[in-house]
Short mmCIF file of C-alpha atoms in Angstrom, two decimals:
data_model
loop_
_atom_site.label_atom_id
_atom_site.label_comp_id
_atom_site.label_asym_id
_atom_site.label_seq_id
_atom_site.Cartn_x
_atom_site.Cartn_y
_atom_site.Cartn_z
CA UNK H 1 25.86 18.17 -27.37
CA UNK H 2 24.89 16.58 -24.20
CA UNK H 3 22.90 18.14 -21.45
CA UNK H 4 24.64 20.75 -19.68
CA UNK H 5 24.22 21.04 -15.69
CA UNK H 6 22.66 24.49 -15.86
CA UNK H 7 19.79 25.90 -13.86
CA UNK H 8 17.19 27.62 -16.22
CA UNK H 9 15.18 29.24 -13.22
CA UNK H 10 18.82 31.23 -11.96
CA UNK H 11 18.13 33.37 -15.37
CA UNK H 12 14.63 35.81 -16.07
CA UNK H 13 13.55 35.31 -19.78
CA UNK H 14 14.38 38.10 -21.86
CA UNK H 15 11.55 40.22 -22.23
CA UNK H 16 12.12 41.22 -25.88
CA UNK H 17 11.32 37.87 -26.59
CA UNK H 18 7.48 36.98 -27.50
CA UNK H 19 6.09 34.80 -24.97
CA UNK H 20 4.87 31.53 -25.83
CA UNK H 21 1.55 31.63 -23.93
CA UNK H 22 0.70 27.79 -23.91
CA UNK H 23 4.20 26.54 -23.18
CA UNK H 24 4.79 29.21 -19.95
CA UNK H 25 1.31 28.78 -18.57
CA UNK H 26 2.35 24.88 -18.52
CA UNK H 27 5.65 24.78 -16.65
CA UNK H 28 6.36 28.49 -16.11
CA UNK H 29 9.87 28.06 -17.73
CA UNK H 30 12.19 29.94 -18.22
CA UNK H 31 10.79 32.72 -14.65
CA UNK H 32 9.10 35.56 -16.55
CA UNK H 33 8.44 38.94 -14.64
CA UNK H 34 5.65 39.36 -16.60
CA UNK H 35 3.96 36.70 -15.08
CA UNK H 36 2.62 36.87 -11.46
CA UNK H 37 2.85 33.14 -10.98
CA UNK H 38 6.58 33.71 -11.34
CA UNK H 39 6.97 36.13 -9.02
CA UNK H 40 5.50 34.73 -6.33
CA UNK H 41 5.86 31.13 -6.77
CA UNK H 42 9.63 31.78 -7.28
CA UNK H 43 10.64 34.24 -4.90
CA UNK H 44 14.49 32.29 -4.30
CA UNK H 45 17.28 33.40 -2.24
CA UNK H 46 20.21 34.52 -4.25
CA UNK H 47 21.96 31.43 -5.52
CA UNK H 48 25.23 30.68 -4.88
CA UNK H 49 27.40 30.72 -8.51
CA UNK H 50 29.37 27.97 -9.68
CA UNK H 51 33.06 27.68 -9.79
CA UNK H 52 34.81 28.81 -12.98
CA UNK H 53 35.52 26.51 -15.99
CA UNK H 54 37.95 23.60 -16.29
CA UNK H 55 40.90 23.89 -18.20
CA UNK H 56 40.29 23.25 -21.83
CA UNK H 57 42.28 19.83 -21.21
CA UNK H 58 40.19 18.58 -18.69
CA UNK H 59 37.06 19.76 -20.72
CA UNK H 60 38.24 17.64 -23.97
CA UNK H 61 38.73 14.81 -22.12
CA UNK H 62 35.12 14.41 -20.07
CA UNK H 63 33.79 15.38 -23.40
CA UNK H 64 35.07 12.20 -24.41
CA UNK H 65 32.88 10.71 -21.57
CA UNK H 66 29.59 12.63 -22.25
CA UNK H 67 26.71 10.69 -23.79
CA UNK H 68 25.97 10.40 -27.26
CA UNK H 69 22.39 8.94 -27.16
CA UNK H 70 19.16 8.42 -24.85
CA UNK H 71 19.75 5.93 -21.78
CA UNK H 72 23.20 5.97 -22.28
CA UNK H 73 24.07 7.79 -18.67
CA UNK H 74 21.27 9.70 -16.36
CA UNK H 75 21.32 10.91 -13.03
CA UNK H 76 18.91 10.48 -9.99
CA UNK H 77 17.98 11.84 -6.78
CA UNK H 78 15.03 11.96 -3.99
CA UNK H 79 13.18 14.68 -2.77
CA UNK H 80 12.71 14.22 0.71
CA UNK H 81 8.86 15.74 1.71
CA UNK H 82 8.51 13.68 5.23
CA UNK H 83 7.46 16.74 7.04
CA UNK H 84 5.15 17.44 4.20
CA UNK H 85 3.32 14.43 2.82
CA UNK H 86 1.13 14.12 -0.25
CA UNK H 87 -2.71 13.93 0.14
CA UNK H 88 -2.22 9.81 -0.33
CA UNK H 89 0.98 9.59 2.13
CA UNK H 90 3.98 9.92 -0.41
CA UNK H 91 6.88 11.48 1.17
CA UNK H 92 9.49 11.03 -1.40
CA UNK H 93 9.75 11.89 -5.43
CA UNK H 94 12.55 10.24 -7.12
CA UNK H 95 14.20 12.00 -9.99
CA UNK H 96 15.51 10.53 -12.73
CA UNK H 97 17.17 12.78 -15.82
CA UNK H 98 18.32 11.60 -19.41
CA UNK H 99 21.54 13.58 -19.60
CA UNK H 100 21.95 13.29 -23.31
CA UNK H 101 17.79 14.56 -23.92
CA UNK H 102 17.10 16.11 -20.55
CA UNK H 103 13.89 13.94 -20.69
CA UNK H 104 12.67 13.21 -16.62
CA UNK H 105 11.05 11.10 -15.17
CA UNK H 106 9.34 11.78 -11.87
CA UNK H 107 7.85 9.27 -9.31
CA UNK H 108 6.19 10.48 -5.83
CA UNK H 109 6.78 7.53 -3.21
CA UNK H 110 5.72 6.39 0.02
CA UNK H 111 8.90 4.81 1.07
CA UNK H 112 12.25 5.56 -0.30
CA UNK H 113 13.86 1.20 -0.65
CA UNK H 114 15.45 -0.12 -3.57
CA UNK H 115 12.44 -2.15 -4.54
CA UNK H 116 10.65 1.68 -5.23
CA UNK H 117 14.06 2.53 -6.81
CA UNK H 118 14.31 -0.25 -9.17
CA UNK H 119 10.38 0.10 -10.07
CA UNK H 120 10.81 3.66 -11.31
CA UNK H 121 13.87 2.72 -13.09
CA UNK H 122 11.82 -0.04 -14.56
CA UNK H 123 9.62 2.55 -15.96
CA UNK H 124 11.62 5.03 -17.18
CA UNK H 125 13.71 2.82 -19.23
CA UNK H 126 10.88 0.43 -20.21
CA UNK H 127 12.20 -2.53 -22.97
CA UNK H 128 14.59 0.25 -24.69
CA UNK H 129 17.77 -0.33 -22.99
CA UNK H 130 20.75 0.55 -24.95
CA UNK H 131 23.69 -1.31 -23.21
CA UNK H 132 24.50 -0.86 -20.19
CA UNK H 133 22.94 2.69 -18.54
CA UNK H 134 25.44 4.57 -16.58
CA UNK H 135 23.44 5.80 -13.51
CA UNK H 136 25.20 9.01 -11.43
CA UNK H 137 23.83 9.39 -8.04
CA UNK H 138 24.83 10.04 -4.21
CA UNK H 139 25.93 7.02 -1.84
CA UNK H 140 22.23 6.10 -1.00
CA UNK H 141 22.12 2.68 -0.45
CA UNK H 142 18.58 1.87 -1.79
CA UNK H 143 20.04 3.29 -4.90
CA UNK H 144 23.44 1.58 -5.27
CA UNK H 145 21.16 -1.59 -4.37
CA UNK H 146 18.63 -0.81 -7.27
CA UNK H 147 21.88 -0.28 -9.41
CA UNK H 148 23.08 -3.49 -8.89
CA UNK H 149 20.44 -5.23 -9.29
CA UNK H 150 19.20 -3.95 -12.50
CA UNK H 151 23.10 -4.69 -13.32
CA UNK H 152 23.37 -0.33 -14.67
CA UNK H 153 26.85 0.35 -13.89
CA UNK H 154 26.71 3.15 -10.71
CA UNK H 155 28.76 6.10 -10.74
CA UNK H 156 28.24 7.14 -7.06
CA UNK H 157 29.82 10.97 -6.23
CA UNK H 158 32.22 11.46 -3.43
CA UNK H 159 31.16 11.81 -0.43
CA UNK H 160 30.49 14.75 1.89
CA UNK H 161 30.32 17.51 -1.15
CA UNK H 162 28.02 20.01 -1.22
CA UNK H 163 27.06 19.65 -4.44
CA UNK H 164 27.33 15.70 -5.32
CA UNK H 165 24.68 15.55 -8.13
CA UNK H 166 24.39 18.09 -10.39
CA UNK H 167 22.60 17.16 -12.75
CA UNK H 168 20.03 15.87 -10.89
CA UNK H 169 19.92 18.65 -7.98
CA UNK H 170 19.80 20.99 -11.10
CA UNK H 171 16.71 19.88 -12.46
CA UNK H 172 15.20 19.41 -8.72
CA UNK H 173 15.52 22.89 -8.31
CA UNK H 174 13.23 23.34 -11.78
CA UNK H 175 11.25 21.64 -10.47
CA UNK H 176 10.34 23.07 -7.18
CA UNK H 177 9.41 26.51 -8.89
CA UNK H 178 7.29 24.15 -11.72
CA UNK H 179 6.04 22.29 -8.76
CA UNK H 180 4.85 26.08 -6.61
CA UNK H 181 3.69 27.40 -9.80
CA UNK H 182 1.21 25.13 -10.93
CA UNK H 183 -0.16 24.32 -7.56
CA UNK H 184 -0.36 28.26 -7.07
CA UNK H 185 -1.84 28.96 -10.20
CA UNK H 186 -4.54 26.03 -9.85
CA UNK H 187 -5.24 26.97 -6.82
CA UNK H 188 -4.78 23.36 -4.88
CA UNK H 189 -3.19 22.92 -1.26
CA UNK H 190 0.25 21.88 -1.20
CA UNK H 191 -0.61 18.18 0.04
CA UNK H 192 -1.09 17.59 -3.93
CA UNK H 193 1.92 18.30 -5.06
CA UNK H 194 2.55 14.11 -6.29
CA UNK H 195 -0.68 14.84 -8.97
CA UNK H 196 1.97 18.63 -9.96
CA UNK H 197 4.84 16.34 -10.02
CA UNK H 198 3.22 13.86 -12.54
CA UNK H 199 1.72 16.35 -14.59
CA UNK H 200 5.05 18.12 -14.72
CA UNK H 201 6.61 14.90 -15.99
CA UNK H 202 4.75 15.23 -18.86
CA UNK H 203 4.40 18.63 -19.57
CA UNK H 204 8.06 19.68 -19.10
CA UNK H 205 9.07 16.82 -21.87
CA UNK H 206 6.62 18.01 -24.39
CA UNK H 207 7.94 21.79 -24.43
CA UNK H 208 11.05 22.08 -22.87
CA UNK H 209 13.91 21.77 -25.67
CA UNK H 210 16.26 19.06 -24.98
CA UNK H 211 19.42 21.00 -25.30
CA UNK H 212 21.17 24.35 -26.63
CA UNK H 213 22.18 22.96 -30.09
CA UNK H 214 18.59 21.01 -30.78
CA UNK H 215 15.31 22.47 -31.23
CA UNK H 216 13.71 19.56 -30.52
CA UNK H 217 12.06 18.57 -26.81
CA UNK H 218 13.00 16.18 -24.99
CA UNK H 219 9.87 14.38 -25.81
CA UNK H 220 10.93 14.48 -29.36
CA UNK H 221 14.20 13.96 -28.92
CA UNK H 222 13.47 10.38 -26.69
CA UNK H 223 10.66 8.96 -29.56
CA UNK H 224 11.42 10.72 -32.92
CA UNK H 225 8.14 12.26 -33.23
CA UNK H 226 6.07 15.40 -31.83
CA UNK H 227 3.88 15.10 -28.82
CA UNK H 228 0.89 15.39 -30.66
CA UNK H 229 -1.89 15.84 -28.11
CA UNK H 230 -3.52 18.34 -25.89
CA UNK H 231 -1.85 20.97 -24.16
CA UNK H 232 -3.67 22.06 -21.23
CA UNK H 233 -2.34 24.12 -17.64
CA UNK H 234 -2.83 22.07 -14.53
CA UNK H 235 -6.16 22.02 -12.63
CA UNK H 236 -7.54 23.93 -15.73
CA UNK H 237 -11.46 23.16 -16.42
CA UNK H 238 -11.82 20.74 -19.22
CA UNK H 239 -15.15 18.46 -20.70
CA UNK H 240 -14.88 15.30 -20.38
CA UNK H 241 -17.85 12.34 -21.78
CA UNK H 242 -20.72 11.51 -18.87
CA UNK H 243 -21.57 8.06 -18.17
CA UNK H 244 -25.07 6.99 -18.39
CA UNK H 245 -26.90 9.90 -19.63
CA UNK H 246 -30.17 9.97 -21.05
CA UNK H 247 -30.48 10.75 -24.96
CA UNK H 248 -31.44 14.40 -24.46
CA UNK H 249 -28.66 15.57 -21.54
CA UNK H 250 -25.92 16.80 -22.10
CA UNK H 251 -22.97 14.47 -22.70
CA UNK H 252 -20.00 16.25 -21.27
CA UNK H 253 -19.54 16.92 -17.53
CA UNK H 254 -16.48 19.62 -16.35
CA UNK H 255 -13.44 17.94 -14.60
CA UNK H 256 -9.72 19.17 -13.56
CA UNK H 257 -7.14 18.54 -15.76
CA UNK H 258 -4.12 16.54 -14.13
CA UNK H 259 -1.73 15.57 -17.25
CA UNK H 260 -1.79 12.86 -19.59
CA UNK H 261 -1.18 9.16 -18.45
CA UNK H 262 2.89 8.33 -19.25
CA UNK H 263 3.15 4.42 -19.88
CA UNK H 264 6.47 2.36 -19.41
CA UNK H 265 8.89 3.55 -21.40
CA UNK H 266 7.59 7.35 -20.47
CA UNK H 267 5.07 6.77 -23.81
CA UNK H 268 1.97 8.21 -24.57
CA UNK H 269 -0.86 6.36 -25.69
CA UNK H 270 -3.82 9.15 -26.58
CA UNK H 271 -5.04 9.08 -22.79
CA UNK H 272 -5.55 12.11 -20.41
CA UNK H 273 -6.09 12.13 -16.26
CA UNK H 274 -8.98 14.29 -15.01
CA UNK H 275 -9.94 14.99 -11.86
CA UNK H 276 -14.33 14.65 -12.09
CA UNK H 277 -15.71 18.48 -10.82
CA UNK H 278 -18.42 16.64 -8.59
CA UNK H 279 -15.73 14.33 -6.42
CA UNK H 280 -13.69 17.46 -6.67
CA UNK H 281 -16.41 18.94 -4.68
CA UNK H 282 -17.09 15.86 -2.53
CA UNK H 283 -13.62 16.13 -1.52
CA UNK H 284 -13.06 12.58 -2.66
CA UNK H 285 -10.09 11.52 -5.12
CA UNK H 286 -11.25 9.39 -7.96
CA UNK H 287 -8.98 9.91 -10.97
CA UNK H 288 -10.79 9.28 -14.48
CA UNK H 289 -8.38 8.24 -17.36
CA UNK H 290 -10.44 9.46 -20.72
CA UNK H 291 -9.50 9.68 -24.38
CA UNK H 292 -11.95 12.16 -25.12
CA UNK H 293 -12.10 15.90 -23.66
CA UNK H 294 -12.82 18.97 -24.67
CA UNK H 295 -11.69 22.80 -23.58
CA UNK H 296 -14.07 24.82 -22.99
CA UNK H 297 -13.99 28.27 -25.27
CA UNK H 298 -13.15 31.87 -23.28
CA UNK H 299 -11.05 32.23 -20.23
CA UNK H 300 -9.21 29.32 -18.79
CA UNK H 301 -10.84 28.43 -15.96
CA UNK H 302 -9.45 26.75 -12.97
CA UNK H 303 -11.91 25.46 -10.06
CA UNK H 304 -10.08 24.94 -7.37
CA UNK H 305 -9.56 28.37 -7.72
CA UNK H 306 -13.05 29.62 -5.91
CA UNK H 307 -12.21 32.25 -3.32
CA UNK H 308 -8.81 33.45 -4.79
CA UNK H 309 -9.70 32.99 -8.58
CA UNK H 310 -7.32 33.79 -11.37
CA UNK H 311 -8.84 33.44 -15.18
CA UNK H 312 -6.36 33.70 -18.10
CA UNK H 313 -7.08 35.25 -21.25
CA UNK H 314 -7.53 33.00 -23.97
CA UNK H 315 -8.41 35.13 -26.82
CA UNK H 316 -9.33 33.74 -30.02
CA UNK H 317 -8.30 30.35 -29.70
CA UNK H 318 -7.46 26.94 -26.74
CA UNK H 319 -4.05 27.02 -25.53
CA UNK H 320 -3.88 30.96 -25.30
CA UNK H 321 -1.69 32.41 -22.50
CA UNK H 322 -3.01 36.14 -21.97
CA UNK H 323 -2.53 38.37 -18.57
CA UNK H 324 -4.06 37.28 -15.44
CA UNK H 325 -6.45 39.50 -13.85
CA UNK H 326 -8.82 39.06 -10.54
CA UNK H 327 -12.04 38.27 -11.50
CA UNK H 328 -15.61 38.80 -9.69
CA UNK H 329 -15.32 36.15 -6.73
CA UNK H 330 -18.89 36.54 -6.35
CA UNK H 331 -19.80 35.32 -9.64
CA UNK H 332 -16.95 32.75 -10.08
CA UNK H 333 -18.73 30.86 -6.81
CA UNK H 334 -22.05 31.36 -8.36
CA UNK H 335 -20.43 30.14 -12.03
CA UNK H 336 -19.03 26.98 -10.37
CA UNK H 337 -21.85 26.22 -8.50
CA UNK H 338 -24.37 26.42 -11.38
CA UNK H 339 -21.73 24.57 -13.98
CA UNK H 340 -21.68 21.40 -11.24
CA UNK H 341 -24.92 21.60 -10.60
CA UNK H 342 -26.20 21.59 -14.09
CA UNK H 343 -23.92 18.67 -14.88
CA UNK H 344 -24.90 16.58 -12.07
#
């Protein structure tokens, strides 16, 4: 069964249900009311409901027309951020969704032309190109161009509707309460919402399940195989290998956690992007891609968090969800302090 054009955020998650702690605290999916995250970061107006079914004529017959296997017809969209650039100038993400997996790929831009278009395409699809993809999309000329030139066939929706992707406005909308929630819960400034939207490209494919009749993710679902890797939240503290340290220091220094580093293809190859805790504090952007990391035992901890800090319960074992509770602000400035300076 292909991927359906339905909103998981319009829907709270059933209480009675067990939450998975890791999973939520990744992509807070599906909106739980048991997590403050979710109520805040989420707060929507009321949605306005689809229109009833199709006949069960017309449904047999664009059955016919659904996909059947990965690349065989996705959707795409941008998310226009002019007003609201990222900390490096982007002011565009373009979206592209698998419909048959649900797998996403997401790709913050500084200019919205076909030559970005056809780039993130390039990417996405990587050498595994099953025929000819079947892209759906509105009339935006950088993206009929891109089409073309990658020679996809374009299925371009009418004009003037108010809803003329849905499929890929669907998943936008996801997106934007992923997007609030991890940036709320890390405790970063909206200008980085390009490193949420990366991370988010990656975490949503390794635990969200590709559709209602699999129980695989869309991760699994794309490569055959389990993500088998680290699962961390965004911004979260995490110990990652010093350079040039003397015999007798110690070898780890703390960093933010941004995601792991998606190759062409939307593979992963064993490597993770931090975010080093002393240019964190320098204000100064200097990604490190590492292989080895470690999480630190007890609470997750998130730095940027210093002056509003949240720490999540993490009781027994990494990856733990628990309830978020204030803690001492006092003594998380002092903590953060003293764990950069005793690194540095």
């Amino acid at each position: 069964m292909p991927l359906e054009a339905e909103d998981p955020e319009e829907a709270w998650a059933d209480e009675s249900i067990p939450l998975n702690p890791v999973n939520h605290l990744m992509t807070h999916l599906p909106k739980d009311r048991r997590c403050e995250v979710c109520v805040q970061a989420k707060l929507y107006e009321t949605p306005h409901r689809r229109r009833e079914n199709q006949r069960e004529a017309i449904r047999d017959a664009r059955d016919v027309e659904e996909p059947s296997e990965y690349l065989e017809k996705v959707a795409c969209d941008h998310i226009i951020l002019r007003n609201e650039p990222g900390f490096r100038g982007e002011c565009y993400s373009f979206v592209i969704v698998d419909r048959f997996t649900g797998y996403a790929g997401i790709f913050p831009l500084k200019s919205k032309t076909a030559d970005e278009v056809e780039s993130s395409f390039r990417k996405f699809c990587g050498r595994r190109r099953p025929g000819i993809v079947i892209v759906g999309s509105d009339r935006a000329p950088e993206i009929l161009a891109a089409i073309r030139a990658l020679g996809f066939n374009s299925e371009p929706s009418a004009p003037r509707q108010a809803i003329h992707n849905p499929f890929a406005e669907s998943f936008i909308r996801t997106l934007t309460g992923m997007t609030a929630s991890v940036l709320l819960q890390a405790g970063l400034s909206h200008e980085y919402w390009p490193l949420a939207h990366k991370y988010l490209e990656w975490s949503y494919s390794i635990t969200a399940i590709a559709n209602k009749e699999s129980t695989k993710t869309c991760f699994e679902k794309v490569h055959g195989y389990a993500f088998e890797g680290f699962k961390v939240p965004f911004g979260a503290l995490v110990w990652i290998k010093s350079e040039d340290q003397m015999s007798f220091e110690p070898k780890g220094e703390g960093a933010l956690f941004l995601g792991a580093e998606i190759t062409d293809g939307m593979k992963f190859k064993g490597l993770y992007l931090t975010w080093p805790l002393q240019n964190f504090l320098e204000k100064s952007f200097k990604q490190k891609v590492v292989r080895t990391l470690a999480v630190p035992p007890g609470p997750w901890r998130f730095p940027a968090k210093i002056g509003k800090p949240i720490e999540i319960e993490q009781p027994g074992q990494p990856g733990y969800l628990g309830d978020s509770k204030d803690s001492n602000v006092e003594q998380d400035i002092d903590w953060f302090i003293a764990e950069v300076e005793g690194l540095g």
